[in-house]
C-alpha cells in the first residue's frame, strides 16, 4: 500500500502522470463523476484548514464518493488522549483513504505505519505539505507551460512555511531552476532544505532580504504568510509579520509574464489591489488544488478510468 507523506514519495514520472490526469479532469470533468462511487475519504484535521480540507472533500464529491471526518482536534478523541495510531486504525475501518493534517511534524508518517488504508499528509507542522506541492506544480505548469528553466523567488516565512519546503524539495529534480530566497534573517530556509537539498544537489540559490532588489529577475514569485502559530513568542511575530507586502508599485519592475503564487490564506503580504493584475495566479491555484486532489485520490485508490 502506498502513502503520500513526503513530496519525494512521488517520482517525477508519477507527478507527470498526476498532472496529466488533473488536466484531463479539468478538460472533461463529467467523465470522472462516478469514478469513486461507493468509496469514502476521511479528512482528519487536527489543525485549522479551509482550502486543503474543503478541496479534498469537494474532490471526492466530484468523483462520486463520500466524505467523513473532523476539522479540529477538539472534536476528535485526541482530546481524550487517543494516539494517531489508534485513530487511523479505527478510521481505516470506516474509510478507504485518509487525508490527515497535524501540528506535529511526522504525525502522518507515524499514522501511516499502522494504517490499514492509504494516508495522505495534508500538512504536518512546519515540515511538508505534498498535496499543496502538487497544486503548485500544476499551477506552474499551466501558467508557464513548463516545470524547468525558471527563476523562482520564495518570499516570507521560509523557516516555518511547509509549502515552501515541500515545493523546493519536489522541484529539485527538474532542470535549470534558480532559487531566490527572500526573507528576514530570522526566517531563513532551514538547513534540511538549504544544505540537504540545494547544496547537496548543487542547485543555484541566493538568500536576500529585499524583494525590490530581485523582483525584476523572477519568473515566479511564491509569497507566503508569516506562520504565527509556529512562533515561540508573539512579539517576534508582530515584529516580522509585515516585512513584505507585495503591492502594485513593487510589481512595476517585475516581468510582464511573472506568475504570482500564494498557497493562501493571505494575511497582509499581498495587497488586494494586486488581485486584478493578470499576473496574480493564487485563486486559480486554489482551484487547481481541487483537480489535482481528484487525480491523486483516483490514483491512490487504483481507480483511474481507461
Ligand atoms: C498552507 C498551509 O496550511 O501550510 N495553506 C494551505 O494549505 N493552502 C499555507 C499557510 O497556512 O500559510
PDB file of C-alpha atoms and ligand atoms in Angstrom:
ATOM      1  CA  UNK A   1       0.000   0.000   0.000  1.00  0.00           C
ATOM      2  CA  UNK A   2       1.276   3.482  -0.897  1.00  0.00           C
ATOM      3  CA  UNK A   3       1.000   6.570   1.284  1.00  0.00           C
ATOM      4  CA  UNK A   4       1.870  10.164   0.393  1.00  0.00           C
ATOM      5  CA  UNK A   5       3.844  11.666   3.258  1.00  0.00           C
ATOM      6  CA  UNK A   6       6.883  13.402   1.726  1.00  0.00           C
ATOM      7  CA  UNK A   7       6.904  15.160  -1.671  1.00  0.00           C
ATOM      8  CA  UNK A   8       9.692  12.743  -2.702  1.00  0.00           C
ATOM      9  CA  UNK A   9       7.338   9.778  -2.248  1.00  0.00           C
ATOM     10  CA  UNK A  10       6.286  10.530  -5.832  1.00  0.00           C
ATOM     11  CA  UNK A  11       8.733  10.093  -8.704  1.00  0.00           C
ATOM     12  CA  UNK A  12       8.953  12.730 -11.426  1.00  0.00           C
ATOM     13  CA  UNK A  13       7.117  10.310 -13.758  1.00  0.00           C
ATOM     14  CA  UNK A  14       4.332   9.804 -11.207  1.00  0.00           C
ATOM     15  CA  UNK A  15       3.995  13.563 -10.773  1.00  0.00           C
ATOM     16  CA  UNK A  16       3.818  13.907 -14.529  1.00  0.00           C
ATOM     17  CA  UNK A  17       1.014  11.322 -14.684  1.00  0.00           C
ATOM     18  CA  UNK A  18      -0.891  13.069 -11.877  1.00  0.00           C
ATOM     19  CA  UNK A  19      -0.650  16.448 -13.592  1.00  0.00           C
ATOM     20  CA  UNK A  20      -1.781  14.910 -16.901  1.00  0.00           C
ATOM     21  CA  UNK A  21      -4.746  13.314 -15.172  1.00  0.00           C
ATOM     22  CA  UNK A  22      -5.609  16.596 -13.428  1.00  0.00           C
ATOM     23  CA  UNK A  23      -5.551  18.369 -16.791  1.00  0.00           C
ATOM     24  CA  UNK A  24      -7.869  15.708 -18.223  1.00  0.00           C
ATOM     25  CA  UNK A  25     -10.261  16.220 -15.316  1.00  0.00           C
ATOM     26  CA  UNK A  26     -10.202  19.978 -15.963  1.00  0.00           C
ATOM     27  CA  UNK A  27     -10.994  19.375 -19.632  1.00  0.00           C
ATOM     28  CA  UNK A  28     -13.716  16.715 -19.122  1.00  0.00           C
ATOM     29  CA  UNK A  29     -14.961  16.715 -15.507  1.00  0.00           C
ATOM     30  CA  UNK A  30     -18.136  14.797 -16.438  1.00  0.00           C
ATOM     31  CA  UNK A  31     -16.081  11.716 -17.341  1.00  0.00           C
ATOM     32  CA  UNK A  32     -14.942  11.373 -13.724  1.00  0.00           C
ATOM     33  CA  UNK A  33     -18.177  11.993 -11.851  1.00  0.00           C
ATOM     34  CA  UNK A  34     -18.753   8.349 -10.819  1.00  0.00           C
ATOM     35  CA  UNK A  35     -15.201   7.019 -10.566  1.00  0.00           C
ATOM     36  CA  UNK A  36     -15.218   6.838  -6.748  1.00  0.00           C
ATOM     37  CA  UNK A  37     -18.830   5.761  -6.337  1.00  0.00           C
ATOM     38  CA  UNK A  38     -19.156   3.827  -3.057  1.00  0.00           C
ATOM     39  CA  UNK A  39     -15.764   4.999  -1.729  1.00  0.00           C
ATOM     40  CA  UNK A  40     -15.154   7.163   1.319  1.00  0.00           C
ATOM     41  CA  UNK A  41     -12.466   9.724   2.100  1.00  0.00           C
ATOM     42  CA  UNK A  42     -11.844  10.638   5.756  1.00  0.00           C
ATOM     43  CA  UNK A  43     -10.376  14.065   6.465  1.00  0.00           C
ATOM     44  CA  UNK A  44      -8.694  14.056   9.884  1.00  0.00           C
ATOM     45  CA  UNK A  45      -7.686  17.651  10.536  1.00  0.00           C
ATOM     46  CA  UNK A  46      -6.022  18.256  13.893  1.00  0.00           C
ATOM     47  CA  UNK A  47      -5.119  21.779  12.720  1.00  0.00           C
ATOM     48  CA  UNK A  48      -7.180  24.538  11.015  1.00  0.00           C
ATOM     49  CA  UNK A  49      -7.707  24.494   7.261  1.00  0.00           C
ATOM     50  CA  UNK A  50     -10.027  25.929   4.653  1.00  0.00           C
ATOM     51  CA  UNK A  51      -8.649  25.119   1.192  1.00  0.00           C
ATOM     52  CA  UNK A  52      -6.952  21.835   1.857  1.00  0.00           C
ATOM     53  CA  UNK A  53      -9.797  20.138   3.700  1.00  0.00           C
ATOM     54  CA  UNK A  54     -12.603  21.546   1.585  1.00  0.00           C
ATOM     55  CA  UNK A  55     -10.786  20.904  -1.693  1.00  0.00           C
ATOM     56  CA  UNK A  56     -10.170  17.290  -0.620  1.00  0.00           C
ATOM     57  CA  UNK A  57     -13.840  16.931   0.234  1.00  0.00           C
ATOM     58  CA  UNK A  58     -15.025  18.675  -2.951  1.00  0.00           C
ATOM     59  CA  UNK A  59     -12.628  16.481  -4.955  1.00  0.00           C
ATOM     60  CA  UNK A  60     -14.097  13.279  -3.505  1.00  0.00           C
ATOM     61  CA  UNK A  61     -17.658  14.516  -4.006  1.00  0.00           C
ATOM     62  CA  UNK A  62     -16.965  15.411  -7.641  1.00  0.00           C
ATOM     63  CA  UNK A  63     -15.670  11.865  -8.119  1.00  0.00           C
ATOM     64  CA  UNK A  64     -18.985  10.499  -6.854  1.00  0.00           C
ATOM     65  CA  UNK A  65     -17.576   9.409  -3.480  1.00  0.00           C
ATOM     66  CA  UNK A  66     -18.438  10.353   0.091  1.00  0.00           C
ATOM     67  CA  UNK A  67     -16.574  12.135   2.863  1.00  0.00           C
ATOM     68  CA  UNK A  68     -16.437  11.977   6.650  1.00  0.00           C
ATOM     69  CA  UNK A  69     -14.089  13.348   9.249  1.00  0.00           C
ATOM     70  CA  UNK A  70     -13.379  16.154  11.678  1.00  0.00           C
ATOM     71  CA  UNK A  71     -11.999  19.644  11.268  1.00  0.00           C
ATOM     72  CA  UNK A  72     -10.360  20.216  14.638  1.00  0.00           C
ATOM     73  CA  UNK A  73      -8.615  18.149  17.262  1.00  0.00           C
ATOM     74  CA  UNK A  74     -11.178  19.417  19.809  1.00  0.00           C
ATOM     75  CA  UNK A  75     -13.954  17.458  18.154  1.00  0.00           C
ATOM     76  CA  UNK A  76     -11.985  14.192  17.992  1.00  0.00           C
ATOM     77  CA  UNK A  77     -10.957  11.650  20.620  1.00  0.00           C
ATOM     78  CA  UNK A  78      -7.465  13.213  20.570  1.00  0.00           C
ATOM     79  CA  UNK A  79      -8.805  15.373  23.404  1.00  0.00           C
ATOM     80  CA  UNK A  80      -9.376  12.151  25.375  1.00  0.00           C
ATOM     81  CA  UNK A  81      -5.767  11.140  24.819  1.00  0.00           C
ATOM     82  CA  UNK A  82      -6.117   8.815  21.802  1.00  0.00           C
ATOM     83  CA  UNK A  83      -2.913   8.355  19.749  1.00  0.00           C
ATOM     84  CA  UNK A  84      -2.832   8.927  15.980  1.00  0.00           C
ATOM     85  CA  UNK A  85      -2.011   5.218  15.608  1.00  0.00           C
ATOM     86  CA  UNK A  86      -5.263   4.214  17.241  1.00  0.00           C
ATOM     87  CA  UNK A  87      -7.271   6.924  15.454  1.00  0.00           C
ATOM     88  CA  UNK A  88      -6.205   5.777  11.974  1.00  0.00           C
ATOM     89  CA  UNK A  89      -6.674   2.097  12.786  1.00  0.00           C
ATOM     90  CA  UNK A  90     -10.253   2.885  13.697  1.00  0.00           C
ATOM     91  CA  UNK A  91     -10.959   5.361  10.881  1.00  0.00           C
ATOM     92  CA  UNK A  92      -9.412   2.835   8.471  1.00  0.00           C
ATOM     93  CA  UNK A  93     -12.400   0.586   9.283  1.00  0.00           C
ATOM     94  CA  UNK A  94     -14.787   3.300   8.066  1.00  0.00           C
ATOM     95  CA  UNK A  95     -12.974   4.931   5.122  1.00  0.00           C
ATOM     96  CA  UNK A  96     -10.982   3.844   2.059  1.00  0.00           C
ATOM     97  CA  UNK A  97      -8.423   6.649   2.189  1.00  0.00           C
ATOM     98  CA  UNK A  98      -7.410   9.249   4.796  1.00  0.00           C
ATOM     99  CA  UNK A  99      -6.134  12.821   4.451  1.00  0.00           C
ATOM    100  CA  UNK A 100      -4.518  13.939   7.711  1.00  0.00           C
ATOM    101  CA  UNK A 101      -3.263  17.330   8.877  1.00  0.00           C
ATOM    102  CA  UNK A 102      -1.440  17.553  12.193  1.00  0.00           C
ATOM    103  CA  UNK A 103       0.549  20.258  14.017  1.00  0.00           C
ATOM    104  CA  UNK A 104       3.343  17.784  14.869  1.00  0.00           C
ATOM    105  CA  UNK A 105       5.995  17.090  12.239  1.00  0.00           C
ATOM    106  CA  UNK A 106       5.969  13.391  11.389  1.00  0.00           C
ATOM    107  CA  UNK A 107       2.477  12.594  12.750  1.00  0.00           C
ATOM    108  CA  UNK A 108       1.096  11.428   9.361  1.00  0.00           C
ATOM    109  CA  UNK A 109       4.193   9.258   8.858  1.00  0.00           C
ATOM    110  CA  UNK A 110       3.628   7.681  12.258  1.00  0.00           C
ATOM    111  CA  UNK A 111      -0.032   7.169  11.418  1.00  0.00           C
ATOM    112  CA  UNK A 112       0.850   5.505   8.097  1.00  0.00           C
ATOM    113  CA  UNK A 113       2.829   2.787   9.905  1.00  0.00           C
ATOM    114  CA  UNK A 114      -0.367   1.397  11.433  1.00  0.00           C
ATOM    115  CA  UNK A 115      -2.982   2.454   8.893  1.00  0.00           C
ATOM    116  CA  UNK A 116      -4.994  -0.181   7.019  1.00  0.00           C
ATOM    117  CA  UNK A 117      -5.734   2.379   4.245  1.00  0.00           C
ATOM    118  CA  UNK A 118      -3.601   4.929   2.328  1.00  0.00           C
ATOM    119  CA  UNK A 119      -2.680   8.079   4.259  1.00  0.00           C
ATOM    120  CA  UNK A 120      -2.159  11.441   2.576  1.00  0.00           C
ATOM    121  CA  UNK A 121      -0.212  14.044   4.523  1.00  0.00           C
ATOM    122  CA  UNK A 122      -2.297  17.224   4.313  1.00  0.00           C
ATOM    123  CA  UNK A 123       0.364  19.220   6.211  1.00  0.00           C
ATOM    124  CA  UNK A 124       2.498  18.203   9.195  1.00  0.00           C
ATOM    125  CA  UNK A 125       3.630  21.144  11.303  1.00  0.00           C
ATOM    126  CA  UNK A 126       6.326  23.245   9.627  1.00  0.00           C
ATOM    127  CA  UNK A 127       7.539  20.210   7.695  1.00  0.00           C
ATOM    128  CA  UNK A 128       5.810  19.166   4.435  1.00  0.00           C
ATOM    129  CA  UNK A 129       2.582  19.624   2.508  1.00  0.00           C
ATOM    130  CA  UNK A 130       2.834  17.381  -0.559  1.00  0.00           C
ATOM    131  CA  UNK A 131      -0.658  17.993  -1.946  1.00  0.00           C
ATOM    132  CA  UNK A 132      -0.063  21.754  -1.889  1.00  0.00           C
ATOM    133  CA  UNK A 133       3.106  20.944  -3.834  1.00  0.00           C
ATOM    134  CA  UNK A 134       1.073  19.079  -6.456  1.00  0.00           C
ATOM    135  CA  UNK A 135      -1.238  22.098  -6.600  1.00  0.00           C
ATOM    136  CA  UNK A 136       1.743  24.418  -7.065  1.00  0.00           C
ATOM    137  CA  UNK A 137       3.311  22.203  -9.741  1.00  0.00           C
ATOM    138  CA  UNK A 138       0.047  22.026 -11.688  1.00  0.00           C
ATOM    139  CA  UNK A 139      -0.249  25.812 -11.425  1.00  0.00           C
ATOM    140  CA  UNK A 140       3.323  26.436 -12.587  1.00  0.00           C
ATOM    141  CA  UNK A 141       2.875  24.018 -15.468  1.00  0.00           C
ATOM    142  CA  UNK A 142      -0.434  25.549 -16.555  1.00  0.00           C
ATOM    143  CA  UNK A 143       0.779  29.147 -16.184  1.00  0.00           C
ATOM    144  CA  UNK A 144       4.275  28.711 -17.617  1.00  0.00           C
ATOM    145  CA  UNK A 145       3.892  25.650 -19.825  1.00  0.00           C
ATOM    146  CA  UNK A 146       6.942  24.044 -18.173  1.00  0.00           C
ATOM    147  CA  UNK A 147       8.469  22.949 -14.872  1.00  0.00           C
ATOM    148  CA  UNK A 148      12.109  23.802 -15.581  1.00  0.00           C
ATOM    149  CA  UNK A 149      14.210  26.755 -16.782  1.00  0.00           C
ATOM    150  CA  UNK A 150      12.736  29.129 -14.237  1.00  0.00           C
ATOM    151  CA  UNK A 151      13.882  31.664 -11.665  1.00  0.00           C
ATOM    152  CA  UNK A 152      11.645  31.280  -8.644  1.00  0.00           C
ATOM    153  CA  UNK A 153      11.516  33.681  -5.726  1.00  0.00           C
ATOM    154  CA  UNK A 154      10.183  32.374  -2.419  1.00  0.00           C
ATOM    155  CA  UNK A 155       9.265  35.242  -0.134  1.00  0.00           C
ATOM    156  CA  UNK A 156       8.221  35.496   3.513  1.00  0.00           C
ATOM    157  CA  UNK A 157       8.382  32.839   6.181  1.00  0.00           C
ATOM    158  CA  UNK A 158      10.793  30.340   4.675  1.00  0.00           C
ATOM    159  CA  UNK A 159      11.614  28.900   8.090  1.00  0.00           C
ATOM    160  CA  UNK A 160       8.178  27.598   9.069  1.00  0.00           C
ATOM    161  CA  UNK A 161       6.425  27.531   5.676  1.00  0.00           C
ATOM    162  CA  UNK A 162       5.881  23.858   4.919  1.00  0.00           C
ATOM    163  CA  UNK A 163       4.606  24.601   1.411  1.00  0.00           C
ATOM    164  CA  UNK A 164       7.979  26.168   0.603  1.00  0.00           C
ATOM    165  CA  UNK A 165       9.955  23.191   1.944  1.00  0.00           C
ATOM    166  CA  UNK A 166       7.825  20.736   0.017  1.00  0.00           C
ATOM    167  CA  UNK A 167       7.916  22.630  -3.258  1.00  0.00           C
ATOM    168  CA  UNK A 168      11.687  23.220  -3.211  1.00  0.00           C
ATOM    169  CA  UNK A 169      12.234  19.533  -2.488  1.00  0.00           C
ATOM    170  CA  UNK A 170       9.949  18.415  -5.328  1.00  0.00           C
ATOM    171  CA  UNK A 171      11.375  20.952  -7.795  1.00  0.00           C
ATOM    172  CA  UNK A 172      14.955  19.925  -7.010  1.00  0.00           C
ATOM    173  CA  UNK A 173      14.514  17.152  -9.605  1.00  0.00           C
ATOM    174  CA  UNK A 174      13.709  19.494 -12.507  1.00  0.00           C
ATOM    175  CA  UNK A 175      16.310  21.148 -14.739  1.00  0.00           C
ATOM    176  CA  UNK A 176      17.726  24.615 -14.544  1.00  0.00           C
ATOM    177  CA  UNK A 177      15.774  26.165 -11.696  1.00  0.00           C
ATOM    178  CA  UNK A 178      17.348  29.034  -9.812  1.00  0.00           C
ATOM    179  CA  UNK A 179      16.036  29.994  -6.389  1.00  0.00           C
ATOM    180  CA  UNK A 180      15.988  33.425  -4.840  1.00  0.00           C
ATOM    181  CA  UNK A 181      15.081  33.068  -1.180  1.00  0.00           C
ATOM    182  CA  UNK A 182      13.701  36.330   0.175  1.00  0.00           C
ATOM    183  CA  UNK A 183      13.267  36.515   3.946  1.00  0.00           C
ATOM    184  CA  UNK A 184      14.380  38.315   7.070  1.00  0.00           C
ATOM    185  CA  UNK A 185      17.439  36.593   8.632  1.00  0.00           C
ATOM    186  CA  UNK A 186      15.251  35.066  11.380  1.00  0.00           C
ATOM    187  CA  UNK A 187      13.004  33.319   8.857  1.00  0.00           C
ATOM    188  CA  UNK A 188      15.572  31.798   6.509  1.00  0.00           C
ATOM    189  CA  UNK A 189      15.086  28.382   4.992  1.00  0.00           C
ATOM    190  CA  UNK A 190      16.033  25.541   7.400  1.00  0.00           C
ATOM    191  CA  UNK A 191      19.222  23.558   6.850  1.00  0.00           C
ATOM    192  CA  UNK A 192      17.385  20.353   5.939  1.00  0.00           C
ATOM    193  CA  UNK A 193      16.371  22.151   2.748  1.00  0.00           C
ATOM    194  CA  UNK A 194      19.315  24.539   2.192  1.00  0.00           C
ATOM    195  CA  UNK A 195      22.114  22.075   2.920  1.00  0.00           C
ATOM    196  CA  UNK A 196      20.469  18.716   2.293  1.00  0.00           C
ATOM    197  CA  UNK A 197      18.681  19.644  -0.930  1.00  0.00           C
ATOM    198  CA  UNK A 198      20.055  22.814  -2.517  1.00  0.00           C
ATOM    199  CA  UNK A 199      23.729  22.487  -1.622  1.00  0.00           C
ATOM    200  CA  UNK A 200      23.937  18.716  -1.964  1.00  0.00           C
ATOM    201  CA  UNK A 201      22.455  18.871  -5.447  1.00  0.00           C
ATOM    202  CA  UNK A 202      24.449  21.977  -6.441  1.00  0.00           C
ATOM    203  CA  UNK A 203      21.288  23.911  -7.189  1.00  0.00           C
ATOM    204  CA  UNK A 204      21.886  27.652  -7.634  1.00  0.00           C
ATOM    205  CA  UNK A 205      20.273  29.790  -4.951  1.00  0.00           C
ATOM    206  CA  UNK A 206      20.772  33.069  -3.171  1.00  0.00           C
ATOM    207  CA  UNK A 207      19.393  34.418   0.070  1.00  0.00           C
ATOM    208  CA  UNK A 208      18.376  38.078   0.142  1.00  0.00           C
ATOM    209  CA  UNK A 209      16.376  40.363   2.393  1.00  0.00           C
ATOM    210  CA  UNK A 210      14.927  42.776  -0.133  1.00  0.00           C
ATOM    211  CA  UNK A 211      12.133  41.884  -2.540  1.00  0.00           C
ATOM    212  CA  UNK A 212      12.605  45.107  -4.540  1.00  0.00           C
ATOM    213  CA  UNK A 213      16.208  44.182  -5.278  1.00  0.00           C
ATOM    214  CA  UNK A 214      15.316  40.951  -7.107  1.00  0.00           C
ATOM    215  CA  UNK A 215      11.704  41.154  -8.298  1.00  0.00           C
ATOM    216  CA  UNK A 216      12.678  42.031 -11.896  1.00  0.00           C
ATOM    217  CA  UNK A 217      14.572  38.723 -12.248  1.00  0.00           C
ATOM    218  CA  UNK A 218      11.701  36.442 -11.293  1.00  0.00           C
ATOM    219  CA  UNK A 219       9.519  34.190 -13.460  1.00  0.00           C
ATOM    220  CA  UNK A 220       7.584  33.068 -10.396  1.00  0.00           C
ATOM    221  CA  UNK A 221       7.086  34.844  -7.093  1.00  0.00           C
ATOM    222  CA  UNK A 222       5.833  32.464  -4.384  1.00  0.00           C
ATOM    223  CA  UNK A 223       4.540  34.585  -1.497  1.00  0.00           C
ATOM    224  CA  UNK A 224       3.861  33.159   1.959  1.00  0.00           C
ATOM    225  CA  UNK A 225       2.350  34.418   5.189  1.00  0.00           C
ATOM    226  CA  UNK A 226       4.325  34.549   8.409  1.00  0.00           C
ATOM    227  CA  UNK A 227       3.252  31.400  10.276  1.00  0.00           C
ATOM    228  CA  UNK A 228       2.049  32.903  13.548  1.00  0.00           C
ATOM    229  CA  UNK A 229       1.044  29.555  15.079  1.00  0.00           C
ATOM    230  CA  UNK A 230       4.604  28.221  14.825  1.00  0.00           C
ATOM    231  CA  UNK A 231       6.294  31.170  16.548  1.00  0.00           C
ATOM    232  CA  UNK A 232       7.634  30.832  20.057  1.00  0.00           C
ATOM    233  CA  UNK A 233       6.572  34.312  21.062  1.00  0.00           C
ATOM    234  CA  UNK A 234       4.018  36.837  19.854  1.00  0.00           C
ATOM    235  CA  UNK A 235       6.459  39.794  19.945  1.00  0.00           C
ATOM    236  CA  UNK A 236       8.644  38.187  17.245  1.00  0.00           C
ATOM    237  CA  UNK A 237       5.575  37.518  15.126  1.00  0.00           C
ATOM    238  CA  UNK A 238       4.387  41.113  15.431  1.00  0.00           C
ATOM    239  CA  UNK A 239       7.851  42.412  14.537  1.00  0.00           C
ATOM    240  CA  UNK A 240       8.150  40.225  11.430  1.00  0.00           C
ATOM    241  CA  UNK A 241       4.604  39.836  10.138  1.00  0.00           C
ATOM    242  CA  UNK A 242       4.582  42.787   7.739  1.00  0.00           C
ATOM    243  CA  UNK A 243       8.156  42.529   6.479  1.00  0.00           C
ATOM    244  CA  UNK A 244       6.938  42.014   2.901  1.00  0.00           C
ATOM    245  CA  UNK A 245       3.872  43.471   1.307  1.00  0.00           C
ATOM    246  CA  UNK A 246       3.560  42.977  -2.429  1.00  0.00           C
ATOM    247  CA  UNK A 247       1.698  45.903  -3.977  1.00  0.00           C
ATOM    248  CA  UNK A 248       1.066  47.293  -7.453  1.00  0.00           C
ATOM    249  CA  UNK A 249       4.004  49.667  -7.091  1.00  0.00           C
ATOM    250  CA  UNK A 250       6.549  46.905  -6.496  1.00  0.00           C
ATOM    251  CA  UNK A 251       5.112  44.981  -9.447  1.00  0.00           C
ATOM    252  CA  UNK A 252       6.026  47.800 -11.831  1.00  0.00           C
ATOM    253  CA  UNK A 253       9.575  46.497 -12.140  1.00  0.00           C
ATOM    254  CA  UNK A 254       8.520  42.813 -12.447  1.00  0.00           C
ATOM    255  CA  UNK A 255       8.391  40.860 -15.712  1.00  0.00           C
ATOM    256  CA  UNK A 256       5.161  41.147 -17.674  1.00  0.00           C
ATOM    257  CA  UNK A 257       4.774  37.352 -17.545  1.00  0.00           C
ATOM    258  CA  UNK A 258       5.592  36.940 -13.851  1.00  0.00           C
ATOM    259  CA  UNK A 259       3.334  34.411 -12.087  1.00  0.00           C
ATOM    260  CA  UNK A 260       2.448  35.305  -8.510  1.00  0.00           C
ATOM    261  CA  UNK A 261       1.597  32.261  -6.412  1.00  0.00           C
ATOM    262  CA  UNK A 262       0.491  32.024  -2.784  1.00  0.00           C
ATOM    263  CA  UNK A 263      -0.792  28.853  -1.072  1.00  0.00           C
ATOM    264  CA  UNK A 264      -3.217  31.098   0.868  1.00  0.00           C
ATOM    265  CA  UNK A 265      -4.505  32.117   3.377  1.00  0.00           C
ATOM    266  CA  UNK A 266      -3.230  35.635   2.764  1.00  0.00           C
ATOM    267  CA  UNK A 267      -2.883  37.992   5.701  1.00  0.00           C
ATOM    268  CA  UNK A 268      -1.195  41.275   4.645  1.00  0.00           C
ATOM    269  CA  UNK A 269       1.557  40.103   2.362  1.00  0.00           C
ATOM    270  CA  UNK A 270      -0.246  40.779  -0.927  1.00  0.00           C
ATOM    271  CA  UNK A 271      -2.291  43.947  -1.325  1.00  0.00           C
ATOM    272  CA  UNK A 272      -5.813  43.139  -2.555  1.00  0.00           C
ATOM    273  CA  UNK A 273      -5.192  45.595  -5.408  1.00  0.00           C
ATOM    274  CA  UNK A 274      -2.827  43.015  -6.888  1.00  0.00           C
ATOM    275  CA  UNK A 275      -5.740  40.576  -7.298  1.00  0.00           C
ATOM    276  CA  UNK A 276      -6.852  42.297 -10.506  1.00  0.00           C
ATOM    277  CA  UNK A 277      -3.415  42.001 -12.095  1.00  0.00           C
ATOM    278  CA  UNK A 278      -3.369  39.132 -14.624  1.00  0.00           C
ATOM    279  CA  UNK A 279      -0.083  38.004 -13.073  1.00  0.00           C
ATOM    280  CA  UNK A 280      -1.909  37.083  -9.833  1.00  0.00           C
ATOM    281  CA  UNK A 281      -2.448  33.309 -10.035  1.00  0.00           C
ATOM    282  CA  UNK A 282      -3.378  32.462  -6.441  1.00  0.00           C
ATOM    283  CA  UNK A 283      -7.095  31.984  -6.870  1.00  0.00           C
ATOM    284  CA  UNK A 284      -6.582  29.859  -9.978  1.00  0.00           C
ATOM    285  CA  UNK A 285      -4.016  27.964  -7.894  1.00  0.00           C
ATOM    286  CA  UNK A 286      -6.643  27.249  -5.207  1.00  0.00           C
ATOM    287  CA  UNK A 287      -8.962  25.837  -7.885  1.00  0.00           C
ATOM    288  CA  UNK A 288      -6.162  23.688  -9.291  1.00  0.00           C
ATOM    289  CA  UNK A 289      -5.861  22.190  -5.811  1.00  0.00           C
ATOM    290  CA  UNK A 290      -9.232  20.503  -6.187  1.00  0.00           C
ATOM    291  CA  UNK A 291      -8.402  19.000  -9.579  1.00  0.00           C
ATOM    292  CA  UNK A 292      -5.018  17.677  -8.572  1.00  0.00           C
ATOM    293  CA  UNK A 293      -6.547  16.095  -5.454  1.00  0.00           C
ATOM    294  CA  UNK A 294      -9.142  14.407  -7.669  1.00  0.00           C
ATOM    295  CA  UNK A 295      -6.265  12.974  -9.713  1.00  0.00           C
ATOM    296  CA  UNK A 296      -4.451  11.903  -6.544  1.00  0.00           C
ATOM    297  CA  UNK A 297      -7.462  10.196  -4.946  1.00  0.00           C
ATOM    298  CA  UNK A 298      -8.223   8.228  -8.136  1.00  0.00           C
ATOM    299  CA  UNK A 299      -4.574   7.217  -8.473  1.00  0.00           C
ATOM    300  CA  UNK A 300      -4.143   6.156  -4.845  1.00  0.00           C
ATOM    301  CA  UNK A 301      -7.363   4.141  -4.932  1.00  0.00           C
ATOM    302  CA  UNK A 302      -6.326   2.499  -8.232  1.00  0.00           C
ATOM    303  CA  UNK A 303      -9.467   3.800  -9.930  1.00  0.00           C
ATOM    304  CA  UNK A 304      -8.180   5.655 -12.990  1.00  0.00           C
ATOM    305  CA  UNK A 305     -10.641   5.165 -15.847  1.00  0.00           C
ATOM    306  CA  UNK A 306      -9.200   3.889 -19.185  1.00  0.00           C
TER     307      UNK A 306
HETATM  308  C1  LIG B   1      -0.828  26.487   3.745  1.00  0.00           C
HETATM  309  C2  LIG B   1      -0.577  25.518   4.886  1.00  0.00           C
HETATM  310  O1  LIG B   1      -1.514  25.058   5.534  1.00  0.00           O
HETATM  311  O2  LIG B   1       0.588  25.206   5.084  1.00  0.00           O
HETATM  312  N1  LIG B   1      -2.179  26.596   3.427  1.00  0.00           N
HETATM  313  C3  LIG B   1      -2.728  25.717   2.548  1.00  0.00           C
HETATM  314  O3  LIG B   1      -2.771  24.540   2.789  1.00  0.00           O
HETATM  315  N2  LIG B   1      -3.146  26.195   1.372  1.00  0.00           N
HETATM  316  C4  LIG B   1      -0.166  27.788   3.922  1.00  0.00           C
HETATM  317  C5  LIG B   1      -0.395  28.538   5.170  1.00  0.00           C
HETATM  318  O4  LIG B   1      -1.141  28.125   6.068  1.00  0.00           O
HETATM  319  O5  LIG B   1       0.188  29.612   5.280  1.00  0.00           O
END
